[in-house]
Structures are given as C-alpha cells and as structure tokens.
PDB file of C-alpha atoms in Angstrom:
ATOM      1  CA  MET E   1      -0.194   0.221  -0.060  1.00  0.00           C
ATOM      2  CA  THR E   2       2.734   2.348   0.984  1.00  0.00           C
ATOM      3  CA  GLY E   3       4.505   2.124  -2.845  1.00  0.00           C
ATOM      4  CA  TYR E   4       0.772   2.952  -4.370  1.00  0.00           C
ATOM      5  CA  LEU E   5       0.465   6.243  -2.233  1.00  0.00           C
ATOM      6  CA  LYS E   6       3.911   7.447  -3.377  1.00  0.00           C
ATOM      7  CA  ILE E   7       2.835   6.919  -6.911  1.00  0.00           C
ATOM      8  CA  LEU E   8      -0.237   8.860  -6.090  1.00  0.00           C
ATOM      9  CA  ALA E   9       1.679  11.290  -4.239  1.00  0.00           C
ATOM     10  CA  ALA E  10       4.151  12.073  -7.465  1.00  0.00           C
ATOM     11  CA  VAL E  11       1.379  11.694  -9.761  1.00  0.00           C
ATOM     12  CA  SER E  12      -0.604  14.619  -7.554  1.00  0.00           C
ATOM     13  CA  ILE E  13       2.552  16.973  -7.590  1.00  0.00           C
ATOM     14  CA  TRP E  14       2.566  16.516 -11.559  1.00  0.00           C
ATOM     15  CA  ALA E  15      -1.133  17.914 -11.700  1.00  0.00           C
ATOM     16  CA  VAL E  16      -0.331  20.766  -9.596  1.00  0.00           C
ATOM     17  CA  ILE E  17       2.379  21.586 -11.857  1.00  0.00           C
ATOM     18  CA  ASN E  18       0.520  21.200 -15.001  1.00  0.00           C
ATOM     19  CA  GLY E  19      -2.695  22.917 -13.594  1.00  0.00           C
ATOM     20  CA  LEU E  20      -1.471  24.957 -11.057  1.00  0.00           C
ATOM     21  CA  VAL E  21       2.163  26.412 -11.401  1.00  0.00           C
ATOM     22  CA  ILE E  22       2.690  26.809 -15.429  1.00  0.00           C
ATOM     23  CA  LYS E  23      -0.891  28.430 -15.656  1.00  0.00           C
ATOM     24  CA  ASP E  24      -0.175  30.805 -12.457  1.00  0.00           C
ATOM     25  CA  ALA E  25       3.672  31.422 -12.528  1.00  0.00           C
ATOM     26  CA  GLY E  26       3.150  31.090 -16.627  1.00  0.00           C
ATOM     27  CA  SER E  27       1.571  34.430 -16.335  1.00  0.00           C
ATOM     28  CA  TYR E  28       5.010  35.716 -15.329  1.00  0.00           C
ATOM     29  CA  ILE E  29       7.757  33.894 -17.178  1.00  0.00           C
ATOM     30  CA  ALA E  30       7.502  32.593 -20.540  1.00  0.00           C
ATOM     31  CA  PRO E  31       6.213  28.441 -20.695  1.00  0.00           C
ATOM     32  CA  THR E  32       9.553  27.525 -22.098  1.00  0.00           C
ATOM     33  CA  VAL E  33      12.465  29.707 -19.432  1.00  0.00           C
ATOM     34  CA  LEU E  34       9.861  28.281 -16.736  1.00  0.00           C
ATOM     35  CA  GLY E  35      10.008  24.835 -17.540  1.00  0.00           C
ATOM     36  CA  ALA E  36      14.031  25.088 -18.508  1.00  0.00           C
ATOM     37  CA  LEU E  37      14.297  26.782 -15.012  1.00  0.00           C
ATOM     38  CA  MET E  38      12.313  23.871 -12.764  1.00  0.00           C
ATOM     39  CA  SER E  39      14.704  21.489 -14.955  1.00  0.00           C
ATOM     40  CA  LEU E  40      17.511  23.355 -13.604  1.00  0.00           C
ATOM     41  CA  VAL E  41      16.203  22.861  -9.864  1.00  0.00           C
ATOM     42  CA  GLY E  42      15.884  19.331 -10.733  1.00  0.00           C
ATOM     43  CA  VAL E  43      19.359  18.788 -12.446  1.00  0.00           C
ATOM     44  CA  ILE E  44      21.403  20.274  -9.832  1.00  0.00           C
ATOM     45  CA  LEU E  45      19.589  18.241  -7.144  1.00  0.00           C
ATOM     46  CA  PHE E  46      20.400  15.237  -9.165  1.00  0.00           C
ATOM     47  CA  LEU E  47      24.006  16.032  -9.552  1.00  0.00           C
ATOM     48  CA  PRO E  48      25.646  14.563  -5.984  1.00  0.00           C
ATOM     49  CA  SER E  49      24.095  11.139  -6.750  1.00  0.00           C
ATOM     50  CA  LEU E  50      25.331  10.861 -10.296  1.00  0.00           C
ATOM     51  CA  LEU E  51      29.172  12.863  -8.683  1.00  0.00           C
ATOM     52  CA  PHE E  52      28.974  10.222  -6.107  1.00  0.00           C
ATOM     53  CA  THR E  53      27.809   7.074  -8.340  1.00  0.00           C
ATOM     54  CA  GLY E  54      29.668   8.337 -11.387  1.00  0.00           C
ATOM     55  CA  LEU E  55      28.444   7.886 -15.079  1.00  0.00           C
ATOM     56  CA  PRO E  56      26.984   5.263 -16.545  1.00  0.00           C
ATOM     57  CA  LYS E  57      28.440   3.355 -19.624  1.00  0.00           C
ATOM     58  CA  LEU E  58      26.278   3.212 -22.508  1.00  0.00           C
ATOM     59  CA  ASN E  59      25.912   1.470 -25.702  1.00  0.00           C
ATOM     60  CA  LYS E  60      24.852   2.524 -29.216  1.00  0.00           C
ATOM     61  CA  LYS E  61      21.055   1.580 -28.548  1.00  0.00           C
ATOM     62  CA  GLN E  62      21.049   3.248 -25.022  1.00  0.00           C
ATOM     63  CA  LYS E  63      22.409   6.488 -26.427  1.00  0.00           C
ATOM     64  CA  ILE E  64      20.369   6.618 -29.516  1.00  0.00           C
ATOM     65  CA  ALA E  65      17.268   5.978 -27.021  1.00  0.00           C
ATOM     66  CA  LEU E  66      18.274   8.321 -24.387  1.00  0.00           C
ATOM     67  CA  ALA E  67      18.629  10.913 -27.020  1.00  0.00           C
ATOM     68  CA  GLY E  68      15.562  10.142 -28.217  1.00  0.00           C
ATOM     69  CA  LEU E  69      13.757  10.792 -25.458  1.00  0.00           C
ATOM     70  CA  GLY E  70      15.282  13.571 -24.059  1.00  0.00           C
ATOM     71  CA  LEU E  71      14.763  15.280 -27.290  1.00  0.00           C
ATOM     72  CA  SER E  72      11.004  14.767 -27.380  1.00  0.00           C
ATOM     73  CA  ALA E  73      10.424  15.336 -23.564  1.00  0.00           C
ATOM     74  CA  ALA E  74      11.945  18.639 -24.021  1.00  0.00           C
ATOM     75  CA  LEU E  75       9.607  19.572 -27.237  1.00  0.00           C
ATOM     76  CA  ASN E  76       6.617  17.754 -25.932  1.00  0.00           C
ATOM     77  CA  ASN E  77       6.750  20.241 -22.641  1.00  0.00           C
ATOM     78  CA  SER E  78       7.693  23.377 -24.770  1.00  0.00           C
ATOM     79  CA  PHE E  79       4.683  23.339 -26.509  1.00  0.00           C
ATOM     80  CA  PHE E  80       2.337  21.857 -23.851  1.00  0.00           C
ATOM     81  CA  TYR E  81       3.404  24.885 -21.023  1.00  0.00           C
ATOM     82  CA  THR E  82       3.046  26.968 -24.215  1.00  0.00           C
ATOM     83  CA  ALA E  83      -0.696  25.943 -24.715  1.00  0.00           C
ATOM     84  CA  LEU E  84      -1.294  25.417 -21.226  1.00  0.00           C
ATOM     85  CA  THR E  85      -0.674  29.520 -20.905  1.00  0.00           C
ATOM     86  CA  MET E  86      -2.750  30.045 -23.841  1.00  0.00           C
ATOM     87  CA  THR E  87      -5.962  28.105 -23.464  1.00  0.00           C
ATOM     88  CA  ALA E  88      -8.297  26.761 -20.797  1.00  0.00           C
ATOM     89  CA  VAL E  89      -6.428  23.521 -18.704  1.00  0.00           C
ATOM     90  CA  TYR E  90      -9.178  21.074 -19.998  1.00  0.00           C
ATOM     91  CA  ASN E  91      -8.308  21.892 -23.686  1.00  0.00           C
ATOM     92  CA  ALA E  92      -4.543  21.497 -23.588  1.00  0.00           C
ATOM     93  CA  ALA E  93      -4.977  18.185 -21.223  1.00  0.00           C
ATOM     94  CA  LEU E  94      -7.391  16.486 -22.856  1.00  0.00           C
ATOM     95  CA  VAL E  95      -5.656  17.005 -26.642  1.00  0.00           C
ATOM     96  CA  HIS E  96      -2.520  15.655 -25.030  1.00  0.00           C
ATOM     97  CA  TYR E  97      -4.450  12.717 -24.122  1.00  0.00           C
ATOM     98  CA  PHE E  98      -4.007  11.883 -27.629  1.00  0.00           C
ATOM     99  CA  ALA E  99      -0.605  10.902 -27.522  1.00  0.00           C
ATOM    100  CA  SER E 100      -0.916   7.249 -25.850  1.00  0.00           C
ATOM    101  CA  ILE E 101      -3.055   6.619 -29.189  1.00  0.00           C
ATOM    102  CA  LEU E 102      -0.827   8.017 -31.724  1.00  0.00           C
ATOM    103  CA  ALA E 103       2.044   6.291 -30.095  1.00  0.00           C
ATOM    104  CA  VAL E 104       0.008   3.285 -31.299  1.00  0.00           C
ATOM    105  CA  VAL E 105       0.603   4.233 -34.783  1.00  0.00           C
ATOM    106  CA  TRP E 106       4.788   4.681 -34.204  1.00  0.00           C
ATOM    107  CA  ILE E 107       4.693   0.917 -33.189  1.00  0.00           C
ATOM    108  CA  GLY E 108       2.571  -0.410 -35.613  1.00  0.00           C
ATOM    109  CA  VAL E 109       4.714   1.355 -38.316  1.00  0.00           C
ATOM    110  CA  ILE E 110       7.927   2.120 -37.480  1.00  0.00           C
ATOM    111  CA  PRO E 111       9.878  -1.344 -37.741  1.00  0.00           C
ATOM    112  CA  ALA E 112      12.668  -0.300 -35.561  1.00  0.00           C
ATOM    113  CA  PHE E 113       9.909  -0.746 -32.381  1.00  0.00           C
ATOM    114  CA  LYS E 114       8.888  -4.115 -33.113  1.00  0.00           C
ATOM    115  CA  GLU E 115       5.687  -3.803 -31.691  1.00  0.00           C
ATOM    116  CA  LYS E 116       2.089  -5.306 -33.272  1.00  0.00           C
ATOM    117  CA  ILE E 117      -0.802  -3.288 -33.541  1.00  0.00           C
ATOM    118  CA  ASP E 118      -4.084  -5.393 -32.870  1.00  0.00           C
ATOM    119  CA  LYS E 119      -7.686  -4.471 -33.467  1.00  0.00           C
ATOM    120  CA  ILE E 120      -8.440  -3.557 -30.130  1.00  0.00           C
ATOM    121  CA  SER E 121      -5.816  -0.660 -30.323  1.00  0.00           C
ATOM    122  CA  PHE E 122      -6.722   0.208 -33.597  1.00  0.00           C
ATOM    123  CA  VAL E 123     -10.107   0.890 -32.187  1.00  0.00           C
ATOM    124  CA  SER E 124      -8.830   2.676 -29.617  1.00  0.00           C
ATOM    125  CA  VAL E 125      -7.394   4.998 -32.178  1.00  0.00           C
ATOM    126  CA  ILE E 126     -10.098   5.199 -34.135  1.00  0.00           C
ATOM    127  CA  LEU E 127     -12.452   6.503 -30.530  1.00  0.00           C
ATOM    128  CA  GLY E 128      -9.393   8.827 -29.987  1.00  0.00           C
ATOM    129  CA  ILE E 129      -9.168  10.603 -32.949  1.00  0.00           C
ATOM    130  CA  ALA E 130     -13.511  10.770 -32.639  1.00  0.00           C
ATOM    131  CA  GLY E 131     -13.155  12.390 -29.188  1.00  0.00           C
ATOM    132  CA  LEU E 132     -10.462  14.838 -30.410  1.00  0.00           C
ATOM    133  CA  VAL E 133     -12.253  16.338 -33.222  1.00  0.00           C
ATOM    134  CA  ILE E 134     -15.551  16.683 -31.103  1.00  0.00           C
ATOM    135  CA  MET E 135     -14.185  18.105 -28.445  1.00  0.00           C
ATOM    136  CA  THR E 136     -11.815  20.447 -30.468  1.00  0.00           C
ATOM    137  CA  GLY E 137     -15.237  21.411 -32.764  1.00  0.00           C
ATOM    138  CA  SER E 138     -14.679  24.628 -34.610  1.00  0.00           C
ATOM    139  CA  SER E 139     -11.194  25.179 -33.426  1.00  0.00           C
ATOM    140  CA  TRP E 140      -9.912  23.567 -36.305  1.00  0.00           C
ATOM    141  CA  LEU E 141     -11.285  26.028 -38.592  1.00  0.00           C
ATOM    142  CA  GLU E 142     -11.100  29.172 -36.516  1.00  0.00           C
ATOM    143  CA  HIS E 143      -7.229  28.165 -36.705  1.00  0.00           C
ATOM    144  CA  LYS E 144      -6.737  28.992 -32.779  1.00  0.00           C
ATOM    145  CA  PRO E 145      -2.745  28.430 -31.511  1.00  0.00           C
ATOM    146  CA  TRP E 146      -3.086  26.858 -28.741  1.00  0.00           C
ATOM    147  CA  LEU E 147      -4.523  23.443 -30.978  1.00  0.00           C
ATOM    148  CA  TYR E 148      -1.896  23.463 -32.792  1.00  0.00           C
ATOM    149  CA  PHE E 149       0.766  23.721 -29.807  1.00  0.00           C
ATOM    150  CA  ALA E 150      -1.361  21.181 -27.996  1.00  0.00           C
ATOM    151  CA  LEU E 151      -1.249  18.402 -30.687  1.00  0.00           C
ATOM    152  CA  LEU E 152       2.649  19.467 -31.372  1.00  0.00           C
ATOM    153  CA  SER E 153       2.760  18.399 -27.546  1.00  0.00           C
ATOM    154  CA  ALA E 154       0.995  15.124 -27.984  1.00  0.00           C
ATOM    155  CA  PHE E 155       2.830  14.186 -31.208  1.00  0.00           C
ATOM    156  CA  PHE E 156       6.172  14.853 -29.378  1.00  0.00           C
ATOM    157  CA  TYR E 157       4.547  12.993 -26.077  1.00  0.00           C
ATOM    158  CA  SER E 158       3.669   9.853 -28.186  1.00  0.00           C
ATOM    159  CA  LEU E 159       7.648   9.662 -29.430  1.00  0.00           C
ATOM    160  CA  GLU E 160       8.194  10.287 -25.673  1.00  0.00           C
ATOM    161  CA  ILE E 161       6.233   7.066 -24.654  1.00  0.00           C
ATOM    162  CA  VAL E 162       7.934   5.097 -27.297  1.00  0.00           C
ATOM    163  CA  PHE E 163      11.417   6.190 -26.821  1.00  0.00           C
ATOM    164  CA  SER E 164      10.647   5.293 -22.633  1.00  0.00           C
ATOM    165  CA  ARG E 165       9.871   1.910 -23.985  1.00  0.00           C
ATOM    166  CA  GLN E 166      13.175   1.929 -25.962  1.00  0.00           C
ATOM    167  CA  VAL E 167      15.066   3.033 -22.884  1.00  0.00           C
ATOM    168  CA  SER E 168      13.451   0.357 -20.737  1.00  0.00           C
ATOM    169  CA  LEU E 169      14.381  -2.470 -22.656  1.00  0.00           C
ATOM    170  CA  ASN E 170      17.667  -1.337 -23.134  1.00  0.00           C
ATOM    171  CA  GLU E 171      18.334  -1.275 -19.187  1.00  0.00           C
ATOM    172  CA  VAL E 172      18.861   2.239 -18.498  1.00  0.00           C
ATOM    173  CA  SER E 173      18.305   3.093 -15.011  1.00  0.00           C
ATOM    174  CA  PRO E 174      15.434   5.192 -14.357  1.00  0.00           C
ATOM    175  CA  GLN E 175      17.460   7.716 -12.338  1.00  0.00           C
ATOM    176  CA  PHE E 176      19.742   8.620 -15.017  1.00  0.00           C
ATOM    177  CA  SER E 177      16.853   8.260 -17.909  1.00  0.00           C
ATOM    178  CA  SER E 178      15.046  11.081 -15.402  1.00  0.00           C
ATOM    179  CA  PHE E 179      18.431  13.297 -15.391  1.00  0.00           C
ATOM    180  CA  THR E 180      18.854  13.106 -19.177  1.00  0.00           C
ATOM    181  CA  LYS E 181      15.148  14.353 -19.373  1.00  0.00           C
ATOM    182  CA  LEU E 182      15.581  17.171 -17.648  1.00  0.00           C
ATOM    183  CA  SER E 183      19.214  18.029 -19.113  1.00  0.00           C
ATOM    184  CA  PHE E 184      17.684  18.319 -22.382  1.00  0.00           C
ATOM    185  CA  GLN E 185      14.920  20.172 -20.832  1.00  0.00           C
ATOM    186  CA  LEU E 186      17.151  22.570 -19.710  1.00  0.00           C
ATOM    187  CA  LEU E 187      19.327  22.932 -22.859  1.00  0.00           C
ATOM    188  CA  ILE E 188      16.375  23.064 -25.591  1.00  0.00           C
ATOM    189  CA  MET E 189      13.624  24.637 -23.602  1.00  0.00           C
ATOM    190  CA  PRO E 190      15.323  27.912 -24.094  1.00  0.00           C
ATOM    191  CA  VAL E 191      15.908  27.671 -27.970  1.00  0.00           C
ATOM    192  CA  VAL E 192      12.372  26.711 -28.712  1.00  0.00           C
ATOM    193  CA  GLY E 193      11.674  29.902 -26.832  1.00  0.00           C
ATOM    194  CA  VAL E 194      13.715  31.987 -28.826  1.00  0.00           C
ATOM    195  CA  ILE E 195      11.937  30.467 -32.239  1.00  0.00           C
ATOM    196  CA  LEU E 196       8.729  31.357 -30.487  1.00  0.00           C
ATOM    197  CA  GLY E 197      10.038  35.204 -29.194  1.00  0.00           C
ATOM    198  CA  HIS E 198       9.848  34.240 -25.870  1.00  0.00           C
ATOM    199  CA  SER E 199      10.689  36.698 -23.274  1.00  0.00           C
ATOM    200  CA  PHE E 200      13.480  35.929 -21.208  1.00  0.00           C
ATOM    201  CA  GLY E 201      12.854  38.135 -18.471  1.00  0.00           C
ATOM    202  CA  VAL E 202      11.996  36.627 -14.940  1.00  0.00           C
ATOM    203  CA  PRO E 203      11.170  38.542 -11.971  1.00  0.00           C
ATOM    204  CA  VAL E 204      13.084  38.431  -9.203  1.00  0.00           C
ATOM    205  CA  GLY E 205       9.995  37.416  -6.790  1.00  0.00           C
ATOM    206  CA  GLN E 206       8.645  34.560  -8.811  1.00  0.00           C
ATOM    207  CA  LEU E 207      12.152  32.894  -8.682  1.00  0.00           C
ATOM    208  CA  PRO E 208      11.086  31.210  -5.221  1.00  0.00           C
ATOM    209  CA  TYR E 209       8.345  29.957  -6.463  1.00  0.00           C
ATOM    210  CA  VAL E 210       9.948  28.230  -9.083  1.00  0.00           C
ATOM    211  CA  GLY E 211      12.588  26.809  -7.079  1.00  0.00           C
ATOM    212  CA  PHE E 212       9.917  25.179  -4.667  1.00  0.00           C
ATOM    213  CA  ALA E 213       7.933  23.977  -8.578  1.00  0.00           C
ATOM    214  CA  GLY E 214      11.886  22.498  -9.430  1.00  0.00           C
ATOM    215  CA  LEU E 215      12.247  20.728  -5.850  1.00  0.00           C
ATOM    216  CA  LEU E 216       8.698  19.411  -6.188  1.00  0.00           C
ATOM    217  CA  LEU E 217       9.160  17.768  -9.656  1.00  0.00           C
ATOM    218  CA  PHE E 218      12.437  16.355  -8.068  1.00  0.00           C
ATOM    219  CA  LEU E 219      10.414  14.722  -5.324  1.00  0.00           C
ATOM    220  CA  SER E 220       7.833  13.340  -7.426  1.00  0.00           C
ATOM    221  CA  PHE E 221      11.021  11.092  -9.220  1.00  0.00           C
ATOM    222  CA  ILE E 222      12.433   9.790  -6.197  1.00  0.00           C
ATOM    223  CA  LEU E 223       8.637   9.215  -5.020  1.00  0.00           C
ATOM    224  CA  ILE E 224       8.188   7.027  -8.659  1.00  0.00           C
ATOM    225  CA  PHE E 225      11.415   5.793  -8.172  1.00  0.00           C
ATOM    226  CA  SER E 226      10.614   4.281  -4.800  1.00  0.00           C
ATOM    227  CA  GLY E 227       7.305   3.561  -5.315  1.00  0.00           C
ATOM    228  CA  LEU E 228       7.881   1.244  -8.976  1.00  0.00           C
ATOM    229  CA  LYS E 229       9.680  -1.159  -6.091  1.00  0.00           C
ATOM    230  CA  THR E 230       6.440  -2.227  -5.114  1.00  0.00           C
ATOM    231  CA  VAL E 231       3.750  -1.222  -7.711  1.00  0.00           C
ATOM    232  CA  PRO E 232       3.705  -3.141 -11.082  1.00  0.00           C
ATOM    233  CA  VAL E 233       4.278  -1.022 -14.266  1.00  0.00           C
ATOM    234  CA  LYS E 234       0.962  -1.776 -15.506  1.00  0.00           C
ATOM    235  CA  HIS E 235      -0.859  -0.353 -12.366  1.00  0.00           C
ATOM    236  CA  PHE E 236       1.575   2.458 -12.523  1.00  0.00           C
ATOM    237  CA  SER E 237       0.557   3.328 -16.228  1.00  0.00           C
ATOM    238  CA  VAL E 238      -3.322   3.564 -14.823  1.00  0.00           C
ATOM    239  CA  LEU E 239      -2.184   5.681 -12.044  1.00  0.00           C
ATOM    240  CA  GLY E 240      -0.035   7.988 -14.120  1.00  0.00           C
ATOM    241  CA  TYR E 241      -2.821   9.435 -16.387  1.00  0.00           C
ATOM    242  CA  LEU E 242      -4.221  10.643 -12.864  1.00  0.00           C
ATOM    243  CA  ASP E 243      -1.965  14.013 -13.158  1.00  0.00           C
ATOM    244  CA  ARG E 244      -4.161  15.143 -16.060  1.00  0.00           C
ATOM    245  CA  VAL E 245      -7.130  14.475 -14.965  1.00  0.00           C
ATOM    246  CA  GLY E 246      -5.939  16.566 -11.654  1.00  0.00           C
ATOM    247  CA  ALA E 247      -4.799  19.194 -13.696  1.00  0.00           C
ATOM    248  CA  ILE E 248      -8.397  19.321 -15.327  1.00  0.00           C
ATOM    249  CA  ALA E 249      -9.776  19.140 -12.060  1.00  0.00           C
ATOM    250  CA  ILE E 250      -7.599  22.267 -10.633  1.00  0.00           C
ATOM    251  CA  GLY E 251      -8.591  24.291 -13.741  1.00  0.00           C
ATOM    252  CA  ARG E 252     -12.488  23.526 -12.879  1.00  0.00           C
ATOM    253  CA  PHE E 253     -12.547  24.359  -9.083  1.00  0.00           C
ATOM    254  CA  TYR E 254      -9.261  26.760  -8.807  1.00  0.00           C
ATOM    255  CA  TRP E 255      -9.463  28.623 -12.164  1.00  0.00           C
ATOM    256  CA  GLY E 256     -13.262  28.014 -12.907  1.00  0.00           C
ATOM    257  CA  GLU E 257     -12.957  26.946 -16.049  1.00  0.00           C
ATOM    258  CA  VAL E 258     -16.635  25.812 -17.466  1.00  0.00           C
ATOM    259  CA  PHE E 259     -16.632  22.298 -19.834  1.00  0.00           C
ATOM    260  CA  GLY E 260     -19.263  22.561 -22.610  1.00  0.00           C
ATOM    261  CA  PRO E 261     -21.292  19.359 -23.750  1.00  0.00           C
ATOM    262  CA  ALA E 262     -18.409  18.734 -26.634  1.00  0.00           C
ATOM    263  CA  VAL E 263     -15.482  18.842 -24.311  1.00  0.00           C
ATOM    264  CA  TRP E 264     -17.578  15.907 -21.598  1.00  0.00           C
ATOM    265  CA  ILE E 265     -18.298  13.526 -24.855  1.00  0.00           C
ATOM    266  CA  GLY E 266     -14.911  14.464 -26.603  1.00  0.00           C
ATOM    267  CA  GLY E 267     -12.915  13.855 -23.206  1.00  0.00           C
ATOM    268  CA  PHE E 268     -15.167  10.587 -22.354  1.00  0.00           C
ATOM    269  CA  LEU E 269     -14.325   9.281 -25.912  1.00  0.00           C
ATOM    270  CA  ILE E 270      -9.960   9.957 -25.223  1.00  0.00           C
ATOM    271  CA  LEU E 271     -10.274   8.760 -21.926  1.00  0.00           C
ATOM    272  CA  ILE E 272     -12.173   5.388 -23.014  1.00  0.00           C
ATOM    273  CA  ALA E 273      -9.863   4.816 -25.622  1.00  0.00           C
ATOM    274  CA  GLU E 274      -6.601   4.803 -22.909  1.00  0.00           C
ATOM    275  CA  LEU E 275      -8.180   1.713 -21.327  1.00  0.00           C
ATOM    276  CA  PRO E 276      -6.934  -0.989 -23.552  1.00  0.00           C
ATOM    277  CA  ILE E 277      -3.839   0.416 -24.881  1.00  0.00           C
ATOM    278  CA  ILE E 278      -2.575   0.913 -21.429  1.00  0.00           C
ATOM    279  CA  PHE E 279      -3.468  -2.501 -20.357  1.00  0.00           C
ATOM    280  CA  LEU E 280      -2.337  -3.739 -23.551  1.00  0.00           C
ATOM    281  CA  ARG E 281       0.883  -2.222 -24.237  1.00  0.00           C
ATOM    282  CA  LYS E 282       2.176  -3.369 -20.617  1.00  0.00           C
ATOM    283  CA  LYS E 283       0.661  -6.978 -21.104  1.00  0.00           C
ATOM    284  CA  ASP E 284       2.898  -6.986 -23.964  1.00  0.00           C
ATOM    285  CA  ALA E 285       6.118  -5.707 -22.323  1.00  0.00           C
TER     286      ALA E 285
END
C-alpha cells in the first residue's frame, strides 16, 4: 500500500505543476523559460547522486534511445506548457491525452519499435480521433494557436512514450533517464523559446516559487522510483494518467473553468480509448 501512496503523491505533484504552477507562473514567466528553470533545479539536485555513482557506460542503442527520449520530452513540454498558458487547462490536457493513442501508430509503422497493432488498439485509435474532433470542434476552422501547440505536444509526447519504452528495454536506469530528460529540457526549451519569440525576463519575486516547483518535480521522481519497487508497471500506467485528470480538476475548481458538452463527450471518448492501450501495451511488455 505504501508504494501506491507514493505513486499517487507523485502524480498529484504533476497535476499541481501542470494545472497550477504552469498556468499561474506562466503569466509572469515565458513557459519555455519556466520549464527550463524547473529542470535546472532538478538537474542540480540530481548532481550529487551522479557525482557519487559516476556516469554509466552506455552502448550505441542506449545513447540513441536516451537522445530520442530527451529531445521528444523537451519539445513535448515546450509546446504543452505554451498551450497551457494560451487556453483553458482542460483543452490542452485533453488534447494531450491523444499522445498514447498516437503512439500506437508509431509502434505499428516504424519497424525499429517492433510491436504489432491488434484490432482493439485500432479501435482505440479511431475512438481517440473521434473524441479529439468532437472536443476541439470549430477550433480547427478558427486556426486557434493553442490547438496547434497542444497537438505538437501530443505528437512529441507520443514519441516520448515510445522512446521511454526503448530506454527501459535497453536497461537504462530510471535515475539516469530522468536526469537526461531534465538536462535536455534545460538545454532545448530556451532554444524553442527563442524561436517562439518568448521573453526571457524572470521577475525576482517568482524565483522562490519556481525553485519550489522544481523541488516538487525532483521529489516526484524520488517517489516514483521508490514506489515502483512494489507497484507493477501496468498499475503505474493507469495511476500516471491521474495527473492530467487532476490538472483538469484544478482548472475547474481553482481557475473556474467551465466545460461545454463537446468537451465532456470528446474527453470521455479519449479517456475510454486510453484503457485498452494502457493494459495491452504493458501486457505485451
């Protein structure tokens, strides 16, 4: 039971970061800069452990998998954080759910990932697409920027999911994988910020807030690593999606966001589409 409580605590932290910190601090600090600063805190906190254990020796496959993981994670969060500052939390979060469904496409069409798509997974993809179209509605025709950023985040998060699996299969430690993700975010998110024209100004009064958020991010990794000693990966996959649900709840009750019927119907279809993918993907692992 302690392991499950640790996992729940970790995903709750992610919900707070996505639903509260990014939405709040993002009104004072550019989202890419905010993500880089939080990553910096995590990198600094991971350094003593790496200095003690030393850098692991990696083969070519591990290096490629880590590079793909780090790049996709950095781009995913750059665009997701940007979308969160441009629209309601539920809009960005529900479109982001589409990533797991899109990941099924990659494992079916890219030979290097070596997984087979079954009929149930195909149905999940169709349900997810239907939910996305219903939920976003006329946003496609109105060319709303938040939608494009959210879709880009879902695209890169789907790649992050696939590369996470590759990193796991190639037996890279979770600690070093996390350090790699944070390091890539620290280096790449500011570059994305320059491309998007984000301001690099950081109010001094926001620094303690950002530092605390970075500490929470680091703590979430510690809780995850500890909890996974007793919690099956399949169960963690299900619990992990509570961070998006929690972020949406924060948007509803803290920010006062109101959901229309299209969001309820589309979001429900996307959530339903997730279930077989989560269970089948981990069952085959």
